[in-house]
C-alpha cells in the first residue's frame, strides 16, 4: 500500500506531491502507484493540479478553489515560529478565497467594518463580529455580540480556546485555525482539502467525485464488479431557505452531511453534487444492499429533528438508487441519469422515499430546480 501524499514546500514556492493518493475520508487509498508531480499555486490563478492515481493523472483545476495561495510562509531560522505563530486560512466561500492571515497582534478583530484587521464583506457578518486574542498560553476567540453568532466546530460560542485545526464560522465564511507546530504540513493539508472538499459540508466536491468514480465505473465495467450509486436531495429545501434564510439552510446542509457520514463506512465515496444534492458511490455493493443502506440514510435524516438557529426543523430526503449493471452505456453519466430518474420517481411518490427500481418505463429525468 502506498503512503499518503505528503506535500513539501520548497523555496521556489512549488509543492512537490510524493507518494500515493492523499488520504481523504471516503476515498479509497489502496493499490495506488507511486508518483511525483509538481504544481504551482498562485494568488489569483494557477495551472491545473495533477496527481497520479493508478498510473493515470487526476487533474484538479482552479475552479475547485480559485484564489488559494501559498504566500509569506516562514523561511526557517530560530525566530520563524515566533514570527508566524498562528494563522487563519479561509476555506469558503470559494469565490473569495485568500491566503493565510497571520495572527501576530495581541487582538485581531474580524468583521465587516473597514477598521477590522480581518475584513469580510458578507452581509451575514456583523460590523465587528468577533476577535481573536493572543496570550502566553495560546489563542482565544470571543464573539462581540454579533447578530448571527460565532461558531467553532459548528458549536455556538461566546468565547472559546482555539486549537490547531479548529473550524471557525462567521456568517457564510469558514476559517481554519493553524498553529506554528508543523505549520507547513497543516497548511498543505488544508490546501488539498480546499481542492477536493466542499467548503460548507466537508464532503468531497463534485469535481473530485467525477475524477474518482469515472475510473471506478470503467474498472467495474471491465471486471464485472458491482457498483451502486445513490443520488439524494433534501425535500422542499427551497422552502427552508425562503422561510428561515440561507444561514439556516446551510445548517441543514451541514447536519445532513454529518448524519449521512455517520451511517457510511470509510470506503464509501460521499460528495456534494450541487445545491442540496449529494451522491454516494459504493463499489462491490449490489442493489439490494444499496437499497438497505439508502433506507438507513433516509431514516437517519427523518427520524430526528434538526436543531437550528430557527428552532427544531423536520427534514426529509428522497433517494434514487442505480447500479452499473442496469445501464446500457457503461459510463458515469448514464449511471447518474438513472439514479436521477429514480430520485424523481421517489419525489412523485410523496417524498421521504427510496426508489431502487423504476416502476414507470417512461420516467423522465427531473429538472434540477425540483425540490
Coordinates of C-alpha atoms in Angstrom, one line a residue:
X1 CA 0.0 0.0 0.0
X2 CA 1.4 3.4 -0.9
X3 CA 2.0 6.1 1.7
X4 CA -0.4 9.1 1.9
X5 CA 0.6 12.1 0.0
X6 CA 2.8 14.4 1.9
X7 CA 3.4 17.7 0.1
X8 CA 6.6 19.6 1.0
X9 CA 7.2 23.3 0.4
X10 CA 10.3 24.3 -1.5
X11 CA 11.9 27.7 -1.5
X12 CA 10.7 28.3 -5.1
X13 CA 7.1 28.3 -3.9
X14 CA 6.2 25.0 -5.6
X15 CA 4.6 21.9 -4.0
X16 CA 6.1 18.5 -4.6
X17 CA 3.4 15.8 -4.4
X18 CA 5.0 12.5 -3.4
X19 CA 3.6 9.1 -2.6
X20 CA 0.2 7.6 -3.4
X21 CA -3.2 9.4 -3.4
X22 CA -3.8 11.7 -0.4
X23 CA -5.9 10.0 2.3
X24 CA -9.3 11.6 2.4
X25 CA -12.4 10.4 4.3
X26 CA -14.4 8.3 1.9
X27 CA -11.8 7.9 -0.7
X28 CA -10.0 4.7 -1.4
X29 CA -6.3 4.5 -0.8
X30 CA -5.1 1.0 -1.5
X31 CA -3.2 -0.2 -4.6
X32 CA -2.1 3.2 -5.7
X33 CA 1.0 3.7 -7.7
X34 CA 3.9 6.0 -6.6
X35 CA 4.1 9.3 -8.3
X36 CA 5.7 12.7 -8.1
X37 CA 4.2 15.8 -9.6
X38 CA 4.9 19.5 -9.2
X39 CA 2.3 22.1 -9.3
X40 CA 2.3 25.9 -9.0
X41 CA -0.1 27.8 -6.8
X42 CA -0.6 31.5 -7.5
X43 CA -2.6 34.2 -5.7
X44 CA -5.3 34.6 -8.3
X45 CA -5.0 31.8 -10.7
X46 CA -2.6 28.9 -11.4
X47 CA -2.1 25.9 -13.6
X48 CA -4.2 22.7 -13.2
X49 CA -3.1 20.5 -10.4
X50 CA -2.3 16.9 -11.4
X51 CA -1.9 14.0 -9.0
X52 CA -1.1 10.4 -10.0
X53 CA -3.6 7.6 -9.4
X54 CA -3.2 4.1 -10.6
X55 CA -0.8 5.1 -13.3
X56 CA -3.1 7.8 -14.6
X57 CA -3.3 11.5 -13.9
X58 CA -6.1 13.1 -11.9
X59 CA -6.5 16.8 -12.7
X60 CA -7.8 19.3 -10.2
X61 CA -8.4 22.7 -11.7
X62 CA -8.5 26.2 -10.3
X63 CA -12.3 26.1 -10.5
X64 CA -12.4 24.0 -7.3
X65 CA -10.8 26.7 -5.1
X66 CA -9.8 29.7 -7.2
X67 CA -7.6 32.1 -5.3
X68 CA -6.0 29.9 -2.7
X69 CA -2.3 30.7 -2.2
X70 CA 0.9 29.9 -0.6
X71 CA 2.4 33.2 0.5
X72 CA 4.5 34.6 3.2
X73 CA 5.5 31.2 4.5
X74 CA 8.1 31.1 7.3
X75 CA 11.6 31.0 5.9
X76 CA 13.1 29.0 8.7
X77 CA 15.6 30.1 11.4
X78 CA 15.3 30.4 15.1
X79 CA 12.7 33.1 15.1
X80 CA 10.3 31.8 12.4
X81 CA 7.9 30.2 14.9
X82 CA 7.5 33.4 16.9
X83 CA 7.1 35.4 13.8
X84 CA 4.4 33.1 12.4
X85 CA 2.9 31.7 15.5
X86 CA -0.7 31.2 14.2
X87 CA -2.9 32.0 11.2
X88 CA -6.3 31.7 9.7
X89 CA -6.9 30.1 6.3
X90 CA -10.2 30.8 4.6
X91 CA -11.9 27.7 3.4
X92 CA -15.1 29.1 1.9
X93 CA -16.8 30.8 0.1
X94 CA -14.9 29.6 -2.9
X95 CA -15.5 32.9 -4.8
X96 CA -13.5 34.9 -2.2
X97 CA -10.6 32.6 -1.1
X98 CA -7.4 34.4 0.1
X99 CA -4.0 33.4 1.5
X100 CA -3.3 32.8 5.2
X101 CA -4.0 35.6 7.6
X102 CA -1.3 35.8 10.3
X103 CA -2.3 36.4 13.9
X104 CA 0.6 38.3 15.3
X105 CA -1.3 41.1 17.1
X106 CA -2.4 40.7 20.7
X107 CA -6.0 41.2 19.4
X108 CA -7.2 40.6 15.8
X109 CA -10.7 41.8 15.0
X110 CA -13.0 40.1 12.4
X111 CA -15.9 41.8 10.9
X112 CA -17.4 43.8 8.0
X113 CA -16.1 47.2 9.2
X114 CA -13.1 48.7 7.3
X115 CA -11.1 49.1 10.5
X116 CA -11.2 45.4 11.4
X117 CA -7.9 43.6 11.0
X118 CA -9.7 40.9 9.0
X119 CA -12.4 42.4 6.8
X120 CA -15.0 40.0 5.4
X121 CA -17.6 41.6 3.1
X122 CA -20.6 39.5 3.9
X123 CA -24.0 40.8 4.9
X124 CA -24.4 38.0 7.4
X125 CA -21.4 39.2 9.3
X126 CA -21.6 42.0 11.9
X127 CA -19.5 45.1 11.5
X128 CA -17.4 44.0 14.5
X129 CA -18.3 40.3 14.7
X130 CA -15.5 38.6 16.7
X131 CA -11.9 39.0 17.9
X132 CA -9.1 36.6 18.4
X133 CA -6.9 37.3 21.5
X134 CA -3.3 36.0 21.6
X135 CA -1.9 35.3 25.0
X136 CA 1.0 33.4 26.5
X137 CA -1.0 30.2 26.7
X138 CA -2.4 30.4 23.1
X139 CA -5.3 31.9 21.2
X140 CA -8.9 32.5 22.2
X141 CA -11.8 33.7 20.1
X142 CA -14.5 36.0 21.5
X143 CA -17.9 36.8 20.0
X144 CA -18.6 40.5 20.0
X145 CA -22.4 40.2 20.4
X146 CA -22.8 39.5 16.7
X147 CA -26.2 39.2 15.1
X148 CA -25.6 35.6 13.7
X149 CA -23.1 34.3 16.3
X150 CA -19.7 32.8 16.1
X151 CA -19.2 29.1 15.8
X152 CA -16.2 26.9 16.5
X153 CA -16.5 23.4 15.0
X154 CA -20.2 24.1 14.5
X155 CA -20.8 25.0 18.1
X156 CA -22.1 28.5 19.0
X157 CA -19.6 30.1 21.4
X158 CA -19.3 33.3 23.4
X159 CA -15.6 32.6 23.8
X160 CA -13.5 29.5 23.2
X161 CA -9.9 28.4 23.3
X162 CA -8.6 27.7 19.8
X163 CA -6.7 24.5 19.0
X164 CA -4.9 23.6 15.8
X165 CA -7.4 22.6 13.1
X166 CA -10.4 24.3 14.6
X167 CA -13.0 25.5 12.1
X168 CA -14.4 29.0 12.8
X169 CA -17.6 30.0 11.1
X170 CA -18.7 33.7 11.0
X171 CA -21.7 34.3 8.8
X172 CA -21.1 32.5 5.5
X173 CA -17.3 32.4 5.9
X174 CA -15.4 29.3 7.1
X175 CA -11.9 29.8 8.5
X176 CA -9.4 27.2 9.7
X177 CA -7.1 27.9 12.6
X178 CA -3.5 26.7 12.2
X179 CA -0.6 26.9 14.7
X180 CA 3.2 27.1 14.4
X181 CA 4.0 23.5 15.1
X182 CA 4.3 21.8 11.7
X183 CA 2.7 24.8 10.0
X184 CA 3.7 23.8 6.5
X185 CA 2.2 20.3 6.8
X186 CA -1.0 21.8 8.2
X187 CA -1.2 24.4 5.5
X188 CA -0.7 21.9 2.7
X189 CA -3.2 19.5 4.1
X190 CA -5.7 22.4 4.2
X191 CA -4.9 23.4 0.6
X192 CA -5.5 19.8 -0.5
X193 CA -8.8 19.8 1.4
X194 CA -9.8 23.0 -0.3
X195 CA -9.2 21.4 -3.7
X196 CA -11.1 18.2 -3.0
X197 CA -13.8 19.0 -0.4
X198 CA -16.9 21.1 -0.3
X199 CA -16.2 24.0 2.0
X200 CA -19.7 24.1 3.5
X201 CA -20.5 20.5 4.3
X202 CA -17.0 18.9 4.4
X203 CA -18.0 16.2 1.9
X204 CA -15.9 15.6 -1.2
X205 CA -16.7 18.0 -4.0
X206 CA -18.2 17.3 -7.4
X207 CA -15.0 17.5 -9.4
X208 CA -13.2 15.0 -7.2
X209 CA -16.2 12.7 -7.2
X210 CA -16.2 12.7 -11.0
X211 CA -12.5 12.1 -11.3
X212 CA -12.6 9.1 -9.0
X213 CA -16.0 7.5 -9.9
X214 CA -15.3 7.7 -13.6
X215 CA -12.3 5.4 -13.1
X216 CA -14.3 3.1 -10.7
X217 CA -17.1 2.8 -13.4
X218 CA -14.5 1.9 -16.1
X219 CA -12.8 -0.6 -13.8
X220 CA -16.0 -2.2 -12.6
X221 CA -17.4 -2.3 -16.1
X222 CA -14.4 -4.3 -17.3
X223 CA -14.2 -6.7 -14.4
X224 CA -17.9 -7.2 -13.6
X225 CA -17.5 -5.9 -10.1
X226 CA -20.9 -4.4 -8.8
X227 CA -21.1 -0.7 -8.3
X228 CA -24.1 1.2 -6.9
X229 CA -24.8 4.9 -6.8
X230 CA -27.2 6.8 -4.5
X231 CA -28.4 10.2 -5.5
X232 CA -30.4 12.2 -2.9
X233 CA -31.5 15.7 -2.2
X234 CA -33.3 17.5 0.6
X235 CA -37.1 17.7 0.2
X236 CA -38.5 21.2 -0.1
X237 CA -35.1 22.7 0.6
X238 CA -36.1 25.9 -1.2
X239 CA -38.9 26.5 1.3
X240 CA -36.4 26.2 4.2
X241 CA -34.2 28.9 2.6
X242 CA -37.2 31.1 1.8
X243 CA -38.8 30.8 5.2
X244 CA -35.8 30.7 7.5
X245 CA -32.9 32.2 5.5
X246 CA -29.8 30.8 3.9
X247 CA -27.8 30.5 7.2
X248 CA -30.4 28.1 8.4
X249 CA -30.3 26.3 5.1
X250 CA -26.6 26.0 5.5
X251 CA -27.1 24.5 8.9
X252 CA -29.4 21.9 7.4
X253 CA -26.9 21.0 4.7
X254 CA -24.1 20.6 7.2
X255 CA -26.2 18.5 9.6
X256 CA -27.5 16.3 6.7
X257 CA -23.9 15.6 5.6
X258 CA -22.8 14.7 9.2
X259 CA -25.8 12.3 9.7
X260 CA -25.1 10.6 6.4
X261 CA -21.4 10.3 7.1
X262 CA -22.2 8.6 10.4
X263 CA -24.0 5.9 8.5
X264 CA -21.4 5.3 5.9
X265 CA -18.2 3.3 6.1
X266 CA -14.7 4.7 5.4
X267 CA -14.5 3.2 1.9
X268 CA -17.8 4.8 0.7
X269 CA -17.4 7.9 -1.5
X270 CA -19.7 10.7 -0.4
X271 CA -19.8 14.0 -2.2
X272 CA -22.0 17.1 -2.6
X273 CA -23.1 17.1 -6.2
X274 CA -24.6 20.6 -6.2
X275 CA -27.0 22.7 -4.2
X276 CA -28.9 20.3 -1.9
X277 CA -27.9 17.2 -4.0
X278 CA -25.5 14.6 -2.8
X279 CA -24.0 11.4 -4.3
X280 CA -22.7 8.2 -2.7
X281 CA -20.7 5.7 -4.8
X282 CA -20.4 2.1 -3.5
X283 CA -18.0 -0.3 -5.1
X284 CA -18.8 -4.1 -4.6
X285 CA -22.3 -3.3 -3.4
X286 CA -25.3 -4.9 -5.1
X287 CA -28.7 -3.2 -5.5
X288 CA -30.3 -4.9 -2.5
X289 CA -27.6 -3.8 -0.1
X290 CA -27.5 -0.4 -1.6
X291 CA -31.3 -0.1 -1.1
X292 CA -30.9 -1.1 2.5
X293 CA -28.2 1.5 3.1
X294 CA -30.3 4.1 1.4
X295 CA -33.2 3.3 3.8
X296 CA -30.9 3.7 6.8
X297 CA -29.7 7.1 5.5
X298 CA -33.3 8.2 4.9
X299 CA -34.3 7.2 8.4
X300 CA -31.2 8.9 9.9
X301 CA -32.5 12.2 8.5
X302 CA -36.2 11.8 9.0
X303 CA -36.3 10.2 12.5
X304 CA -34.9 13.2 14.4
X305 CA -35.5 16.9 14.1
X306 CA -32.7 19.2 13.1
X307 CA -31.5 21.7 15.8
X308 CA -31.1 25.1 14.0
X309 CA -31.0 28.8 15.0
X310 CA -34.6 28.9 13.8
X311 CA -35.5 26.1 16.2
X312 CA -36.3 22.4 15.6
X313 CA -37.0 21.6 11.9
X314 CA -38.2 18.3 10.5
X315 CA -36.2 17.5 7.4
X316 CA -36.6 14.6 4.9
X317 CA -34.7 13.4 1.8
X318 CA -35.6 11.4 -1.3
X319 CA -33.1 8.9 -2.7
X320 CA -32.7 7.3 -6.1
X321 CA -30.6 4.1 -6.3
X322 CA -28.9 2.9 -9.5
X323 CA -26.5 0.0 -10.3
X324 CA -24.0 -0.1 -13.1
X325 CA -25.3 -3.4 -14.4
X326 CA -28.6 -1.7 -15.3
X327 CA -27.3 1.0 -17.7
X328 CA -26.9 0.4 -21.4
X329 CA -23.8 2.5 -21.7
X330 CA -21.2 1.8 -19.1
X331 CA -20.3 5.4 -18.1
X332 CA -20.9 7.7 -15.1
X333 CA -23.3 10.0 -17.0
X334 CA -25.7 7.1 -17.7
X335 CA -25.5 5.9 -14.1
X336 CA -26.2 9.3 -12.7
X337 CA -29.1 9.8 -15.1
X338 CA -30.7 6.5 -14.0
X339 CA -30.3 7.5 -10.3
X340 CA -31.8 10.9 -11.1
X341 CA -34.8 9.3 -12.7
X342 CA -35.4 7.2 -9.6
X343 CA -34.9 10.2 -7.4
X344 CA -37.6 12.0 -9.4
X345 CA -39.9 8.9 -9.0
X346 CA -39.3 9.0 -5.2
X347 CA -40.4 12.6 -5.2
X348 CA -43.5 11.6 -7.1
X349 CA -44.4 9.0 -4.5
X350 CA -44.7 11.7 -1.9
X351 CA -41.0 12.4 -0.9
X352 CA -39.2 10.9 2.0
X353 CA -38.8 7.8 -0.1
X354 CA -36.2 5.4 -1.5
X355 CA -36.6 4.3 -5.1
X356 CA -34.3 1.5 -6.1
X357 CA -36.2 0.1 -9.1
X358 CA -38.2 2.0 -11.6
X359 CA -41.9 1.3 -11.9
X360 CA -42.7 3.5 -14.8
X361 CA -40.9 2.8 -18.1
X362 CA -41.4 6.4 -19.3
X363 CA -39.9 8.1 -16.3
X364 CA -38.1 11.3 -17.4
X365 CA -35.1 12.9 -15.7
X366 CA -36.3 15.7 -13.4
X367 CA -35.2 19.3 -13.8
X368 CA -32.7 20.3 -11.1
X369 CA -34.8 23.1 -9.6
X370 CA -37.4 20.5 -8.4
X371 CA -37.5 20.1 -4.6

